[in-house]
Coordinates of C-alpha atoms and ligand atoms in Angstrom, one line a residue:
M85 CA -118.0 -99.1 -139.5
S86 CA -114.2 -98.6 -139.4
P87 CA -112.2 -101.8 -138.6
P88 CA -111.3 -100.9 -135.0
A89 CA -115.0 -100.2 -134.2
A90 CA -116.0 -103.4 -135.9
E91 CA -113.5 -105.3 -133.8
M92 CA -114.8 -103.6 -130.6
A93 CA -118.3 -104.6 -131.4
R94 CA -117.3 -108.2 -131.9
G95 CA -115.1 -108.2 -128.8
R96 CA -111.9 -110.3 -128.7
P97 CA -112.4 -114.0 -129.4
R98 CA -112.9 -116.3 -126.5
L99 CA -109.9 -118.4 -125.7
A100 CA -111.6 -121.7 -126.5
E101 CA -112.7 -120.4 -129.8
R102 CA -109.4 -119.0 -130.7
Y103 CA -107.7 -122.4 -130.3
R104 CA -110.8 -124.5 -130.9
A105 CA -108.9 -126.8 -133.4
F106 CA -106.8 -128.0 -130.5
L107 CA -109.6 -128.4 -128.0
P108 CA -112.3 -131.0 -127.4
I109 CA -115.0 -128.4 -128.2
T110 CA -117.9 -129.3 -130.5
D111 CA -121.1 -127.5 -131.5
A112 CA -122.7 -129.4 -128.6
T113 CA -120.4 -127.9 -126.0
P114 CA -122.0 -125.0 -124.1
L115 CA -118.9 -122.8 -124.1
L116 CA -118.4 -120.6 -121.0
S117 CA -116.0 -117.7 -120.7
L118 CA -115.0 -115.3 -118.0
G119 CA -112.4 -113.7 -120.3
E120 CA -109.6 -116.2 -119.6
G121 CA -106.3 -116.4 -121.4
F122 CA -104.5 -113.9 -123.8
T123 CA -102.1 -113.0 -120.9
P124 CA -99.1 -110.8 -121.6
L125 CA -95.5 -111.9 -122.3
V126 CA -93.6 -109.3 -120.4
R127 CA -89.9 -108.7 -121.0
L128 CA -87.8 -108.9 -117.8
G129 CA -85.3 -106.3 -118.9
R130 CA -83.7 -105.4 -115.5
I131 CA -83.5 -108.9 -114.1
G132 CA -82.3 -110.3 -117.5
G133 CA -79.7 -107.5 -117.6
D134 CA -78.4 -108.5 -114.1
L135 CA -78.2 -112.1 -115.2
G136 CA -76.6 -111.4 -118.6
L137 CA -79.6 -113.0 -120.3
A138 CA -80.6 -111.1 -123.4
H139 CA -84.1 -112.6 -124.0
L140 CA -85.8 -113.2 -120.6
S141 CA -89.5 -112.8 -120.3
A142 CA -92.4 -113.7 -118.1
K143 CA -95.8 -115.2 -119.0
V144 CA -98.0 -113.3 -116.5
E145 CA -100.7 -115.8 -115.7
G146 CA -101.9 -113.9 -112.7
Q147 CA -103.9 -111.8 -115.2
N148 CA -106.5 -114.5 -115.7
P149 CA -110.0 -113.9 -114.4
T150 CA -109.5 -115.6 -111.0
G151 CA -105.8 -114.7 -110.9
S152 CA -104.1 -118.0 -112.0
F153 CA -103.5 -120.2 -115.0
K154 CA -106.1 -122.7 -113.6
D155 CA -108.8 -120.8 -115.5
R156 CA -107.5 -122.0 -118.9
G157 CA -108.2 -125.6 -118.0
M158 CA -111.2 -124.9 -115.9
V159 CA -113.2 -123.2 -118.7
V160 CA -112.8 -126.3 -120.8
A161 CA -113.4 -128.8 -118.0
V162 CA -116.6 -127.0 -116.8
S163 CA -117.9 -126.5 -120.4
K164 CA -117.4 -130.3 -120.9
A165 CA -119.0 -131.1 -117.6
L166 CA -122.1 -129.0 -118.7
E167 CA -122.2 -130.8 -122.0
A168 CA -122.1 -134.2 -120.1
G169 CA -125.0 -133.1 -117.9
A170 CA -123.1 -132.7 -114.6
R171 CA -124.9 -130.9 -111.8
A172 CA -121.9 -130.4 -109.6
L173 CA -118.2 -130.0 -109.6
I174 CA -115.7 -131.3 -107.0
C175 CA -112.0 -130.7 -106.5
A176 CA -109.2 -130.8 -104.0
S177 CA -107.0 -127.8 -104.0
T178 CA -104.0 -125.9 -102.7
G179 CA -106.2 -122.9 -103.4
N180 CA -106.2 -121.8 -107.0
T181 CA -108.1 -124.8 -108.5
S182 CA -110.8 -124.2 -106.0
A183 CA -111.0 -120.5 -106.7
S184 CA -111.3 -121.2 -110.4
A185 CA -113.7 -124.1 -110.1
A186 CA -115.9 -122.0 -107.8
A187 CA -116.0 -119.1 -110.3
Y188 CA -116.7 -121.2 -113.4
G189 CA -119.2 -123.3 -111.4
A190 CA -121.0 -120.1 -110.4
A191 CA -121.2 -118.9 -114.0
A192 CA -122.5 -122.3 -115.1
G193 CA -125.0 -122.6 -112.3
L194 CA -123.4 -125.7 -110.9
E195 CA -123.0 -126.8 -107.3
V196 CA -119.3 -126.7 -106.3
V197 CA -117.7 -128.6 -103.5
V198 CA -114.0 -128.1 -102.7
V199 CA -111.9 -130.1 -100.3
L200 CA -108.9 -128.3 -98.9
P201 CA -106.0 -129.0 -96.4
R202 CA -107.1 -127.0 -93.3
G203 CA -105.0 -124.0 -92.5
Q204 CA -102.8 -124.3 -95.6
I205 CA -104.7 -122.1 -98.1
A206 CA -103.7 -118.5 -98.9
A207 CA -106.4 -116.1 -97.6
G208 CA -107.3 -114.7 -101.0
K209 CA -107.8 -118.1 -102.6
L210 CA -110.0 -119.3 -99.8
L211 CA -112.2 -116.2 -100.0
Q212 CA -112.5 -116.5 -103.7
A213 CA -114.1 -119.9 -103.3
Q214 CA -116.3 -118.8 -100.5
V215 CA -117.5 -115.6 -102.1
T216 CA -118.5 -117.3 -105.3
G217 CA -120.6 -119.7 -103.3
A218 CA -118.6 -123.0 -103.2
R219 CA -119.1 -125.3 -100.2
V220 CA -115.7 -125.6 -98.7
V221 CA -114.7 -128.6 -96.7
A222 CA -111.4 -128.3 -94.8
V223 CA -109.7 -131.6 -93.8
E224 CA -107.0 -132.1 -91.3
G225 CA -104.6 -133.4 -93.8
N226 CA -102.5 -132.3 -96.8
F227 CA -103.3 -131.8 -100.5
D228 CA -102.4 -135.3 -101.5
Q229 CA -104.9 -136.7 -99.0
A230 CA -107.6 -134.2 -100.1
L231 CA -107.1 -135.4 -103.7
R232 CA -107.4 -139.0 -102.7
I233 CA -110.7 -138.1 -101.0
V234 CA -112.3 -136.3 -104.0
R235 CA -111.2 -139.0 -106.4
E236 CA -112.9 -141.6 -104.3
L237 CA -116.0 -139.5 -104.0
A238 CA -116.2 -138.8 -107.7
E239 CA -116.0 -142.5 -108.4
S240 CA -118.4 -143.8 -105.7
T241 CA -121.2 -141.2 -105.5
S242 CA -124.4 -141.4 -107.6
H243 CA -124.5 -137.6 -107.5
P244 CA -124.0 -136.2 -111.1
I245 CA -120.6 -134.7 -110.2
T246 CA -117.5 -134.0 -112.2
L247 CA -114.0 -134.0 -110.8
V248 CA -112.1 -131.0 -112.0
N249 CA -108.6 -131.5 -110.7
S250 CA -105.9 -131.8 -113.4
V251 CA -106.5 -135.6 -113.5
N252 CA -109.5 -134.4 -115.6
P253 CA -108.0 -134.5 -119.1
F254 CA -109.9 -131.4 -120.3
R255 CA -108.0 -129.3 -117.8
L256 CA -104.7 -130.2 -119.4
D257 CA -106.2 -129.6 -122.9
G258 CA -107.2 -126.1 -121.9
Q259 CA -103.9 -125.3 -120.3
K260 CA -102.1 -126.1 -123.6
T261 CA -103.4 -122.7 -124.8
A262 CA -100.7 -120.9 -122.9
A263 CA -98.0 -122.6 -125.0
F264 CA -99.9 -121.6 -128.1
E265 CA -100.0 -117.9 -127.0
I266 CA -96.3 -117.9 -126.3
C267 CA -95.6 -119.2 -129.8
D268 CA -98.0 -116.7 -131.3
D269 CA -96.3 -113.8 -129.5
L270 CA -92.7 -114.9 -130.2
G271 CA -93.4 -116.2 -133.8
R272 CA -91.8 -119.5 -132.7
A273 CA -91.3 -121.6 -129.6
P274 CA -88.9 -120.3 -126.9
D275 CA -85.6 -122.1 -126.3
V276 CA -86.4 -122.6 -122.7
L277 CA -89.7 -122.7 -120.8
A278 CA -89.2 -122.4 -117.0
I279 CA -92.2 -123.4 -114.8
P280 CA -93.1 -124.2 -111.2
V281 CA -94.1 -127.8 -110.7
G282 CA -96.6 -128.9 -108.1
N283 CA -99.1 -131.6 -109.2
A284 CA -97.2 -131.5 -112.5
G285 CA -100.2 -130.9 -114.8
N286 CA -99.1 -127.6 -116.1
I287 CA -95.6 -128.6 -117.3
S288 CA -97.3 -131.6 -119.0
A289 CA -99.9 -129.4 -120.7
Y290 CA -97.3 -126.9 -121.9
W291 CA -95.2 -129.6 -123.4
A292 CA -98.2 -131.2 -125.2
G293 CA -99.1 -127.7 -126.4
F294 CA -95.7 -126.9 -127.9
R295 CA -95.7 -130.3 -129.7
D296 CA -99.3 -129.9 -131.0
Y297 CA -98.6 -126.4 -132.3
R298 CA -95.4 -127.5 -134.1
A299 CA -97.1 -130.6 -135.5
A300 CA -99.8 -128.3 -137.0
G301 CA -97.1 -126.2 -138.6
L302 CA -98.0 -123.2 -136.5
S303 CA -94.6 -122.8 -134.8
A304 CA -91.0 -123.7 -135.3
G305 CA -88.8 -125.5 -132.7
L306 CA -89.5 -126.9 -129.3
P307 CA -88.4 -125.6 -125.9
R308 CA -86.4 -127.4 -123.3
M309 CA -88.7 -127.8 -120.4
F310 CA -87.2 -126.6 -117.1
G311 CA -89.4 -127.5 -114.1
F312 CA -88.8 -126.3 -110.6
Q313 CA -90.1 -127.8 -107.4
A314 CA -89.7 -126.3 -103.9
A315 CA -86.9 -128.0 -102.0
G316 CA -89.3 -129.2 -99.2
A317 CA -91.8 -130.6 -101.8
A318 CA -89.6 -132.1 -104.5
P319 CA -90.7 -135.7 -105.1
I320 CA -89.8 -135.7 -108.8
V321 CA -86.3 -134.4 -108.0
L322 CA -85.9 -136.9 -105.2
G323 CA -87.4 -139.8 -107.1
H324 CA -89.8 -140.7 -104.3
R325 CA -93.0 -139.4 -102.7
V326 CA -92.7 -136.8 -99.9
E327 CA -95.1 -137.6 -97.1
A328 CA -95.1 -134.2 -95.4
P329 CA -94.3 -131.6 -98.0
E330 CA -93.3 -128.2 -96.6
T331 CA -92.6 -124.9 -98.4
I332 CA -93.7 -121.3 -98.3
A333 CA -94.9 -121.8 -101.9
S334 CA -98.3 -123.3 -101.0
A335 CA -99.5 -123.8 -104.6
I336 CA -96.7 -126.3 -105.1
R337 CA -96.8 -127.9 -101.7
I338 CA -97.5 -131.4 -103.1
G339 CA -95.7 -134.6 -102.3
D340 CA -97.2 -137.0 -104.8
P341 CA -97.9 -135.3 -108.1
A342 CA -100.8 -136.7 -110.1
S343 CA -99.0 -136.0 -113.5
W344 CA -95.6 -137.3 -112.4
T345 CA -95.0 -139.6 -115.3
K346 CA -96.1 -137.0 -117.9
A347 CA -93.9 -134.4 -116.3
A348 CA -90.9 -136.7 -116.3
A349 CA -91.6 -137.5 -120.0
A350 CA -91.8 -133.7 -120.8
R351 CA -88.4 -133.2 -119.1
D352 CA -86.7 -136.2 -120.9
E353 CA -88.2 -135.7 -124.3
S354 CA -87.4 -132.0 -124.4
G355 CA -83.8 -132.4 -123.1
G356 CA -84.9 -130.4 -120.0
L357 CA -84.6 -130.8 -116.3
I358 CA -86.6 -130.7 -113.1
E359 CA -84.7 -129.3 -110.1
A360 CA -85.4 -128.0 -106.6
V361 CA -85.2 -124.4 -105.4
T362 CA -85.2 -123.3 -101.8
D363 CA -87.8 -121.1 -100.1
D364 CA -85.1 -118.4 -99.8
E365 CA -84.4 -118.5 -103.5
I366 CA -88.1 -118.4 -104.3
L367 CA -88.7 -115.4 -102.0
A368 CA -85.7 -113.6 -103.4
A369 CA -87.0 -114.1 -107.0
W370 CA -90.5 -113.1 -105.9
R371 CA -89.3 -109.9 -104.3
D372 CA -87.1 -108.9 -107.3
L373 CA -90.0 -109.5 -109.8
A374 CA -92.0 -106.9 -107.8
R375 CA -89.2 -104.5 -107.1
L376 CA -87.2 -104.7 -110.4
E377 CA -90.0 -105.4 -112.8
G378 CA -93.2 -104.3 -111.2
I379 CA -94.8 -107.8 -111.3
F380 CA -96.5 -108.9 -108.2
C381 CA -96.9 -112.7 -108.5
E382 CA -97.5 -115.3 -105.8
P383 CA -94.5 -116.9 -104.2
S384 CA -95.0 -120.3 -105.9
S385 CA -94.9 -118.6 -109.3
A386 CA -91.4 -117.2 -108.6
A387 CA -90.0 -120.7 -108.5
S388 CA -89.6 -120.5 -112.3
L389 CA -87.4 -117.4 -112.1
A390 CA -85.6 -118.7 -109.0
G391 CA -84.6 -121.7 -111.0
I392 CA -83.4 -119.7 -114.0
R393 CA -81.3 -117.5 -111.7
R394 CA -79.6 -120.5 -110.2
L395 CA -78.9 -122.0 -113.6
A396 CA -77.6 -118.7 -114.9
A397 CA -75.3 -118.3 -111.9
E398 CA -74.0 -121.8 -112.6
G399 CA -73.4 -121.0 -116.3
R400 CA -76.0 -123.6 -117.4
V401 CA -78.1 -121.4 -119.6
D402 CA -77.2 -119.9 -123.0
R403 CA -77.1 -116.1 -122.7
D404 CA -78.7 -115.6 -126.0
A405 CA -81.5 -118.2 -125.4
T406 CA -85.1 -117.0 -125.5
I407 CA -86.3 -117.9 -122.1
V408 CA -89.9 -117.7 -120.8
C409 CA -90.6 -118.0 -117.1
V410 CA -94.2 -118.9 -116.4
L411 CA -95.6 -116.8 -113.5
T412 CA -98.5 -118.9 -112.5
G413 CA -100.6 -116.7 -110.2
S414 CA -101.3 -113.3 -108.8
G415 CA -99.5 -112.0 -105.7
L416 CA -102.8 -110.5 -104.4
K417 CA -103.9 -114.0 -103.4
D418 CA -101.4 -114.4 -100.6
P419 CA -101.4 -111.1 -98.5
K420 CA -99.9 -112.9 -95.5
T421 CA -96.6 -113.9 -97.2
A422 CA -96.4 -110.4 -98.7
Q423 CA -97.0 -108.7 -95.4
E424 CA -94.2 -110.7 -93.8
N425 CA -91.8 -109.7 -96.5
V426 CA -92.3 -106.0 -96.8
S427 CA -90.9 -103.1 -94.7
G428 CA -93.4 -101.2 -92.5
L429 CA -95.3 -98.0 -93.3
L430 CA -93.7 -94.7 -92.7
V431 CA -96.1 -92.8 -90.3
A432 CA -96.1 -89.0 -90.2
D433 CA -98.1 -86.1 -89.0
P434 CA -100.4 -84.7 -91.8
T435 CA -98.1 -81.9 -92.9
A436 CA -95.8 -81.6 -95.9
A437 CA -93.0 -80.8 -93.5
A438 CA -93.5 -84.0 -91.5
V439 CA -93.6 -86.1 -94.7
T440 CA -90.5 -84.4 -96.0
E441 CA -88.7 -85.2 -92.7
I442 CA -89.6 -88.9 -92.6
L443 CA -88.5 -89.2 -96.3
G444 CA -85.1 -87.8 -95.3
W445 CA -85.3 -85.2 -98.1
Ligands
PLP1023 C1 -101.5 -125.0 -109.5 C2 -100.4 -124.0 -109.4 C3 -99.1 -124.4 -109.6 C4 -98.7 -125.8 -109.9 O1 -99.1 -126.3 -111.1 P1 -99.2 -127.9 -111.4 O2 -100.0 -128.0 -112.6 O3 -100.0 -128.4 -110.2 O4 -97.8 -128.4 -111.4 C5 -98.1 -123.4 -109.5 N1 -98.4 -122.2 -109.2 C6 -99.6 -121.8 -109.0 C7 -99.9 -120.3 -108.7 C8 -100.7 -122.7 -109.1 O5 -101.9 -122.3 -108.8

């Protein structure tokens, strides 16, 4: 067999196997996979050109199986839950954690219960959980309250249930793999890693990943970690909890982040920052990613680029720095926000002449 054919027969390695040395995986772990990870690092040539940034790229995490980075952590958390004999998974969610838990739970044959803030979940995410068979409980409250409820349930029930929010350490272990991939693609760590911050697990996981990889001698350097919260949901920036977080970026609409301390440490140890971006800045970045680069991410994801744009305008980023913006999830999840921000259809009679006329050619 020629080498390419041999590789095809083997298939690409599973994420948790590729980075097994850094994960809590043993021979006793029943390893799942839906094909997570190995997402592309895409150069943002046009936006970078506009900003005068020579090396700007995006880690497109919407290309994971359920359309967000949550799959990296979920595959490890659910595999470990299986290993521990769990029969059920539970989580609170702004949408993507529940979509991911529901999918991996289905693949593992586990019962899945998700507790969501009612009316605050993007349509695609809610449907993902429902279609894959999770039981969805909508509470009249926000994400922070939903998280408190599932933490309490996971501690008090005699049901063999595993909590799979990012307070589950296996989630953050799995999410480190995105940092490994970036180092593998670049041949070293980037100078700056820009990332949206909600519950603050992901920024913490990336920082741990960059440090682990360097400590193992597999990458050089460490990035400065630049986290961005939405202005209406910016507890870490403000230095206090936000009781009623509000932003169009529903995946980061969180007022009391579970990994607050870890995120602050990532910021400080890396010489980075955590700042707020407005909904207008987020939407402008979201629109430009689609129109100038062809990348349709969800609005929350664009907080990373929105932040870099602000810093570039203020002359606070080095023009020659290697900058990676993490785009955390797929734009297909949130059709409502997209619908509200696109121009209408051009409607014409079914003739070439009518179409020509409406195009103004
Ligand atoms: C979960 C999520 C975030 C926030 O990540 P945290 O780990 O909670 O900070 C950002 N964007 C998307 C699309 C998400 O699903």
